[in-house]
Short mmCIF file of C-alpha atoms in Angstrom, two decimals:
data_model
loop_
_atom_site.label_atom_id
_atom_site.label_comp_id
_atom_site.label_asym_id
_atom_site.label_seq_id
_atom_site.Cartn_x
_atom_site.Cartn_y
_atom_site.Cartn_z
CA UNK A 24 0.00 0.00 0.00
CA UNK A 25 1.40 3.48 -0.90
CA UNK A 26 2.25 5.79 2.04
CA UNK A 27 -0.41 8.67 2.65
CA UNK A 28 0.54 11.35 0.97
CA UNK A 29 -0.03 14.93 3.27
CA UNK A 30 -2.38 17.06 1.34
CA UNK A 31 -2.51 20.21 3.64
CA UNK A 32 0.88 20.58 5.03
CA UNK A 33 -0.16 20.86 8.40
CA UNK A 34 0.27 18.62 11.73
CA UNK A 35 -0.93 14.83 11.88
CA UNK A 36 -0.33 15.42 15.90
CA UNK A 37 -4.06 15.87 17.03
CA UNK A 38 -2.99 18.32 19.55
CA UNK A 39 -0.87 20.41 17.13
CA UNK A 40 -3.42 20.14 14.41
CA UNK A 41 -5.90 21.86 16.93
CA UNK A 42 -3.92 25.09 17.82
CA UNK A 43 -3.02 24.88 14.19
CA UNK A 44 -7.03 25.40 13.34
CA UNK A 45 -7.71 27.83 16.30
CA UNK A 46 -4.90 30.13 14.59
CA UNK A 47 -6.09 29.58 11.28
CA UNK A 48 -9.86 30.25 12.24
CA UNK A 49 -8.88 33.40 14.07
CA UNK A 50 -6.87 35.09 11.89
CA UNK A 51 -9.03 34.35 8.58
CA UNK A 52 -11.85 36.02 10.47
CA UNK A 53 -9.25 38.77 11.50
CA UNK A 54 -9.52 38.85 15.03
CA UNK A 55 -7.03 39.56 17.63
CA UNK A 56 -6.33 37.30 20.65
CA UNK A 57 -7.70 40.26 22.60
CA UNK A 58 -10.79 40.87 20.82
CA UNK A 59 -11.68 37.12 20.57
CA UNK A 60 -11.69 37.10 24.11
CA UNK A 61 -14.19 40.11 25.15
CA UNK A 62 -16.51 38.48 22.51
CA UNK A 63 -16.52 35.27 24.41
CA UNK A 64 -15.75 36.04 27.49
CA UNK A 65 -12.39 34.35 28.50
CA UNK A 66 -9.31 35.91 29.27
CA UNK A 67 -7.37 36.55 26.07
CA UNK A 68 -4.12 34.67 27.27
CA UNK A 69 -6.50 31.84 27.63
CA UNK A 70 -6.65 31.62 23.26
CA UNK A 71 -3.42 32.19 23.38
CA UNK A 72 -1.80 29.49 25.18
CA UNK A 73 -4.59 27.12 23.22
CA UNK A 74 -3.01 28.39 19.66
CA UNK A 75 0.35 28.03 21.12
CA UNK A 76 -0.20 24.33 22.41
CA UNK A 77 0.08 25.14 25.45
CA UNK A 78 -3.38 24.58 26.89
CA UNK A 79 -6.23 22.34 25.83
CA UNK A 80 -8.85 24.64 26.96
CA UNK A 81 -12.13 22.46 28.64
CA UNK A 82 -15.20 21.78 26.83
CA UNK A 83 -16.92 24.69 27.55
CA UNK A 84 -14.26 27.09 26.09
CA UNK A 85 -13.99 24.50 22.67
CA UNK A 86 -17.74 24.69 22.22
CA UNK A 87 -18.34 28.54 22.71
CA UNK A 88 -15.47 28.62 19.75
CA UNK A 89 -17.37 26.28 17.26
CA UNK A 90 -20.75 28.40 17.46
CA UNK A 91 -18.13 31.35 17.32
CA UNK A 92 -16.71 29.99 13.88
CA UNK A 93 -20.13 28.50 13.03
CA UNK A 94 -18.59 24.96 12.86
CA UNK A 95 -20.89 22.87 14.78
CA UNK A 96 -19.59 20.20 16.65
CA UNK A 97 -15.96 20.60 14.44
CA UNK A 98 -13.76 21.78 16.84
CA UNK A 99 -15.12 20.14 19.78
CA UNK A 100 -14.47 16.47 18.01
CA UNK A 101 -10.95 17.60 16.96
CA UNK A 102 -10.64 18.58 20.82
CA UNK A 103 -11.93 15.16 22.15
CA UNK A 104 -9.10 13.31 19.59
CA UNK A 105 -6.28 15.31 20.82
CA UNK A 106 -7.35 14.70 24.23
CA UNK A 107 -7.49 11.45 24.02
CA UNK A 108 -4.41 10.70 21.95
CA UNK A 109 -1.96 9.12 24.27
CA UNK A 110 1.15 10.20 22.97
CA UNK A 111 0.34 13.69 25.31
CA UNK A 112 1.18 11.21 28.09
CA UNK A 113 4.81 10.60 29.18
CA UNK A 114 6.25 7.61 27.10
CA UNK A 115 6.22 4.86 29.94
CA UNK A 116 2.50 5.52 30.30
CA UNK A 117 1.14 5.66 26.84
CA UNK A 118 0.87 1.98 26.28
CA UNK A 119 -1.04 1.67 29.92
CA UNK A 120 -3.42 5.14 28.94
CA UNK A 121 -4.62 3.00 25.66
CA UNK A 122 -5.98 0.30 27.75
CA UNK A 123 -7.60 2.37 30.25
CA UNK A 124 -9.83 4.37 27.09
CA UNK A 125 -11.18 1.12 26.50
CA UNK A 126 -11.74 -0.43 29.70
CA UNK A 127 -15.48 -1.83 30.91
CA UNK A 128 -14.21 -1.62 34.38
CA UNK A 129 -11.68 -0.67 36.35
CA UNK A 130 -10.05 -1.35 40.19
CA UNK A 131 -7.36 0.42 41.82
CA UNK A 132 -5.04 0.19 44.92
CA UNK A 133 -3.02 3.23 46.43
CA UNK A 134 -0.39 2.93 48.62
CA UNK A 135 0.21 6.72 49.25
CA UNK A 136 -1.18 8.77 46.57
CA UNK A 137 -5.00 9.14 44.85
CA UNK A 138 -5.63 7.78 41.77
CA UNK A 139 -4.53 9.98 39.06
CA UNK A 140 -8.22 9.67 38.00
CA UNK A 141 -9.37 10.83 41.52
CA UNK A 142 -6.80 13.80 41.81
CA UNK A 143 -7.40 17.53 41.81
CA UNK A 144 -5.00 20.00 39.17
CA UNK A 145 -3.56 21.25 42.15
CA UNK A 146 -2.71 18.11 43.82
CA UNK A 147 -1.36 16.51 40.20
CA UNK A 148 0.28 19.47 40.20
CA UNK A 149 2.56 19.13 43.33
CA UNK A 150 3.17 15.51 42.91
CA UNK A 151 4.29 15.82 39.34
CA UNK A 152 6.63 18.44 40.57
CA UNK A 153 7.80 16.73 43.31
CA UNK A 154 9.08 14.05 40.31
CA UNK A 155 11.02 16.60 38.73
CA UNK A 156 8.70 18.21 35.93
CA UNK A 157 9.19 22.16 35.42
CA UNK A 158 7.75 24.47 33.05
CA UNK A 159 6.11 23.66 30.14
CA UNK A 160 5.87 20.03 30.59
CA UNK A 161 4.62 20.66 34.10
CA UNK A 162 1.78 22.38 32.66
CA UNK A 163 1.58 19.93 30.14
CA UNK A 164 1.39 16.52 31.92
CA UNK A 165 -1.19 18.61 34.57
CA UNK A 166 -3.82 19.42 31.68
CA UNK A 167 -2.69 15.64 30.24
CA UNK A 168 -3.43 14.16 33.97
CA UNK A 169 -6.73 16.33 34.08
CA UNK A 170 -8.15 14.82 31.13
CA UNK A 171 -8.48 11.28 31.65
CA UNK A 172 -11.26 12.55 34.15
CA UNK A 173 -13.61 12.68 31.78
CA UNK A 174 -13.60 8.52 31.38
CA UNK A 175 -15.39 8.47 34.82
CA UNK A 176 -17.93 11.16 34.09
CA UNK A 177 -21.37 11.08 31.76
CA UNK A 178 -23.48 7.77 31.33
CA UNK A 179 -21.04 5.68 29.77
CA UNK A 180 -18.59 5.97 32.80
CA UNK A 181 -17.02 2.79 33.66
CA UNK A 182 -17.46 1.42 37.01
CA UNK A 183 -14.85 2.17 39.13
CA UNK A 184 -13.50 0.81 42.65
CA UNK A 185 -10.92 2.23 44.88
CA UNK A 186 -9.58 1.34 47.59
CA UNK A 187 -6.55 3.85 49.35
CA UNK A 188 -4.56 3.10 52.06
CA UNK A 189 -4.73 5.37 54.91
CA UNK A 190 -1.48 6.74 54.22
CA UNK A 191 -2.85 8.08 51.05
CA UNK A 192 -5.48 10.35 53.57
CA UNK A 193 -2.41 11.18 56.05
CA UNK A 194 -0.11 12.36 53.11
CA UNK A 195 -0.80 16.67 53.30
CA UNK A 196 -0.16 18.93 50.46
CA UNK A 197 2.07 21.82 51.30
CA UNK A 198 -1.01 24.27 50.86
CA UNK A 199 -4.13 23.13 53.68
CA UNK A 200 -6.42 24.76 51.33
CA UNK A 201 -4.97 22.72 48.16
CA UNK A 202 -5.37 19.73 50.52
CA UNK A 203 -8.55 20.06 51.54
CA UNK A 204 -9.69 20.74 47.87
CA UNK A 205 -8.35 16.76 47.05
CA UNK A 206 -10.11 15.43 50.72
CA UNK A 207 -13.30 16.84 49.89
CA UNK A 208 -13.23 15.81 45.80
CA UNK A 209 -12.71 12.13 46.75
CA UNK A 210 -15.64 12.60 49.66
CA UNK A 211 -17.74 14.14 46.36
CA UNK A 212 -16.94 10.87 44.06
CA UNK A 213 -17.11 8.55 46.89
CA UNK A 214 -21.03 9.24 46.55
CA UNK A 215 -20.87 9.10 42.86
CA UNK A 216 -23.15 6.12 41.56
CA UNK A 217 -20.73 4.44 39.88
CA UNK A 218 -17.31 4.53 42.17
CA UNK A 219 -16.88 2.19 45.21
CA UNK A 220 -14.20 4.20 47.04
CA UNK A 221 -12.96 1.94 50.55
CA UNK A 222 -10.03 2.80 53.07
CA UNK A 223 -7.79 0.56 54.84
CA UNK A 224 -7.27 2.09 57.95
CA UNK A 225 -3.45 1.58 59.18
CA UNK A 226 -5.56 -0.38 62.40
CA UNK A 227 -5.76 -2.98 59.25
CA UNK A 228 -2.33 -4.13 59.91
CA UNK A 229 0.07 -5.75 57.23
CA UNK A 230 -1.29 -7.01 54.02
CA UNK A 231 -0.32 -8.32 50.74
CA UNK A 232 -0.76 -5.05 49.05
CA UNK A 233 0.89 -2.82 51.39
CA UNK A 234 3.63 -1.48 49.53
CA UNK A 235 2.04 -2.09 46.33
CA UNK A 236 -0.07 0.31 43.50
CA UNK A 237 -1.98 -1.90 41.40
CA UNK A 238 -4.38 -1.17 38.90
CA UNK A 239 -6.72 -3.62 36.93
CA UNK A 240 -8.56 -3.44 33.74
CA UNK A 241 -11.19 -5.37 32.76
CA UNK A 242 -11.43 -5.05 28.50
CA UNK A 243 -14.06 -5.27 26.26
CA UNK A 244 -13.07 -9.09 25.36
CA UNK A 245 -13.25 -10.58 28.94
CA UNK A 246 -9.41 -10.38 29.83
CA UNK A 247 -8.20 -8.04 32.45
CA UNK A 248 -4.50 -6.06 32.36
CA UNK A 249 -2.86 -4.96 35.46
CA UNK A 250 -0.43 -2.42 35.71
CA UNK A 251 2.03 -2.13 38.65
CA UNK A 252 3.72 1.04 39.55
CA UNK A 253 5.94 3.30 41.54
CA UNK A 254 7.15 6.61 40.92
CA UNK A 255 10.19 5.88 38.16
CA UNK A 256 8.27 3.75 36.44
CA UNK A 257 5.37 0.98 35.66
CA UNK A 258 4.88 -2.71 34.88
CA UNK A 259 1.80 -3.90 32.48
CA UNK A 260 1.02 -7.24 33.13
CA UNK A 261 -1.38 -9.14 30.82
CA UNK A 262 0.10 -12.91 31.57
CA UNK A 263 -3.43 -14.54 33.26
CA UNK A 264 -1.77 -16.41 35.63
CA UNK A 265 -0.08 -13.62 37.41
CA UNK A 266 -2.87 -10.92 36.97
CA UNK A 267 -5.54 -14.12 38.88
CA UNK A 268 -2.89 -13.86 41.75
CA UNK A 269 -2.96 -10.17 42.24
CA UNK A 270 -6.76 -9.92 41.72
CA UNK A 271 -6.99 -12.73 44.63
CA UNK A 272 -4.35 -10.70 47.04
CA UNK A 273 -6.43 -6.92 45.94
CA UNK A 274 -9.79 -9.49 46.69
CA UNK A 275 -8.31 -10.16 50.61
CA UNK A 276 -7.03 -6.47 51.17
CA UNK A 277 -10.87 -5.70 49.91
CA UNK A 278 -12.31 -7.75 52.93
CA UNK A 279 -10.17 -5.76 55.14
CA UNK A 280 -10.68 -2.40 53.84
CA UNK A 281 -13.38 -0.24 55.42
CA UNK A 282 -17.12 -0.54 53.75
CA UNK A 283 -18.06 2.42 51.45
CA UNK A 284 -20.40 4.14 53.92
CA UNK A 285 -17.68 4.33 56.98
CA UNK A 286 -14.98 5.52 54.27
CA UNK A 287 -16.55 8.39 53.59
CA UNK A 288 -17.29 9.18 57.04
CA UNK A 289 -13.45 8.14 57.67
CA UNK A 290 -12.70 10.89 55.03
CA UNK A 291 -14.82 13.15 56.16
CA UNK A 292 -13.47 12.86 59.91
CA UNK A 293 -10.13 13.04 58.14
CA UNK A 294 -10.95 16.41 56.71
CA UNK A 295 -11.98 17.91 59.79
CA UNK A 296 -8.86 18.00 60.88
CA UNK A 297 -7.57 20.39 58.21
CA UNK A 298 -7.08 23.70 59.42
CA UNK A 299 -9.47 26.14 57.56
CA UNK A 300 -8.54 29.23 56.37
CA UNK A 301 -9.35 32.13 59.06
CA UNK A 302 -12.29 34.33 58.19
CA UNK A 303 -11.69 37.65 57.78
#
């Protein structure tokens, strides 16, 4: 088969190909970054970090554009692509990110930090830092982070169970008010229909998971993936004989984790004792 030949010159990287367009639309129609954004209503460095690649925008900015352009439903299906192209991940986790898209199911196990799927910017922020990301691709794996949210929201979310070691609850932020931001969005999608978040109080004791982040997939076909990780890097595991053994040993930390109901009221007792901020 021939090679596909590139007609228009520009990008085949969906995220490049989008700022490409949002420069393209804005200047045909003459418009300056400043004046696009008192017509809509966002801050003008907003578009201009979006045209530069910077930022990805959310939906709401990406749809107010395409009935700005008159292009309905264009720009918001070139968004979804590049947000779901896995190559804005870093490399070790772009093979993992393509099974999670597709998964009917998932289960995870924390040892110290929420679910990248459970986290809030500002807490993704501070951990991703704390690897050794500045910058740019600080910003970049942030927004990158942020959107694989959107798998556990609308009707088609798959269902998801949690379970987080206490540690991950006892582990502050540097900011009280950043960490009582992340305490009170995993209280908000513990009660979420379709999430089953537990805690294993450190009153648990020892257990076969205890220094171990685990995730499992179940796909579309039946099998399940599991992917192992720590912070330099992570394991995918789709032998069936080794994934039935870690699904038994996440099974008996599951009997000794905390039901749903008294983990939320665990988190909730655990938030109380963040200070607040003093009222003025």
């Amino acid at each position: 088969m021939p090679e596909r030949r590139v007609v228009t010159g520009r990008s085949q990287d969906p995220r490049e190909r989008f700022a490409q367009e949002l420069r393209r639309l804005r200047t045909e129609r003459g418009e300056s970054l400043r004046q696009l954004g008192e017509q809509l209503g966002w801050d003008a460095s907003l578009f201009s970090k979006m045209e530069n690649g910077e930022s990805m925008g959310g939906p709401e900015v990406v749809e107010a554009l395409d009935a700005h352009y008159g292009l309905p439903g264009l720009l918001i299906a070139m968004w979804e692509v590049a947000m779901g192209d896995v190559r804005q991940f870093r490399k070790q986790y772009q093979r993992y990110m393509g099974f999670e898209a597709k998964a009917v199911s998932l289960w995870h196990h924390s040892v110290s930090a929420p679910p990248g799927l459970l986290q809030t910017p500002a807490y993704a922020r501070e951990a991703l830092a704390a690897g050794g990301l500045l910058g740019e691709e600080l910003d970049q794996q942030v927004e990158a982070r942020m959107s694989r949210k959107m798998l556990l929201e609308g009707p088609t979310a798959p269902p998801f169970r949690v379970i987080l070691s206490e540690a991950v609850l006892r582990t502050q932020l540097s900011d009280p008010k950043d960490w009582r931001g992340q305490l009170e969005y995993l209280a908000e999608a513990a009660e979420r229909p379709k999430i089953k978040l537990q805690v294993v109080p450190f009153s648990a004791g020892p257990h076969g998971l205890m220094n171990t982040t685990v995730k499992f997939l179940r796909m579309p076909d039946g099998t399940t993936v599991a992917y192992m990780e720590n912070d330099p890097h992570g394991e995918l595991i789709q032998e069936n004989s080794t994934v039935e053994i870690l699904q038994r040993t996440y099974d008996g930390v599951r009997d000794l984790a905390l039901s749903p109901a008294e983990s939320l009221k665990f988190i909730m007792r655990v938030l109380e004792e963040v200070p607040c901020e003093p009222s003025t």
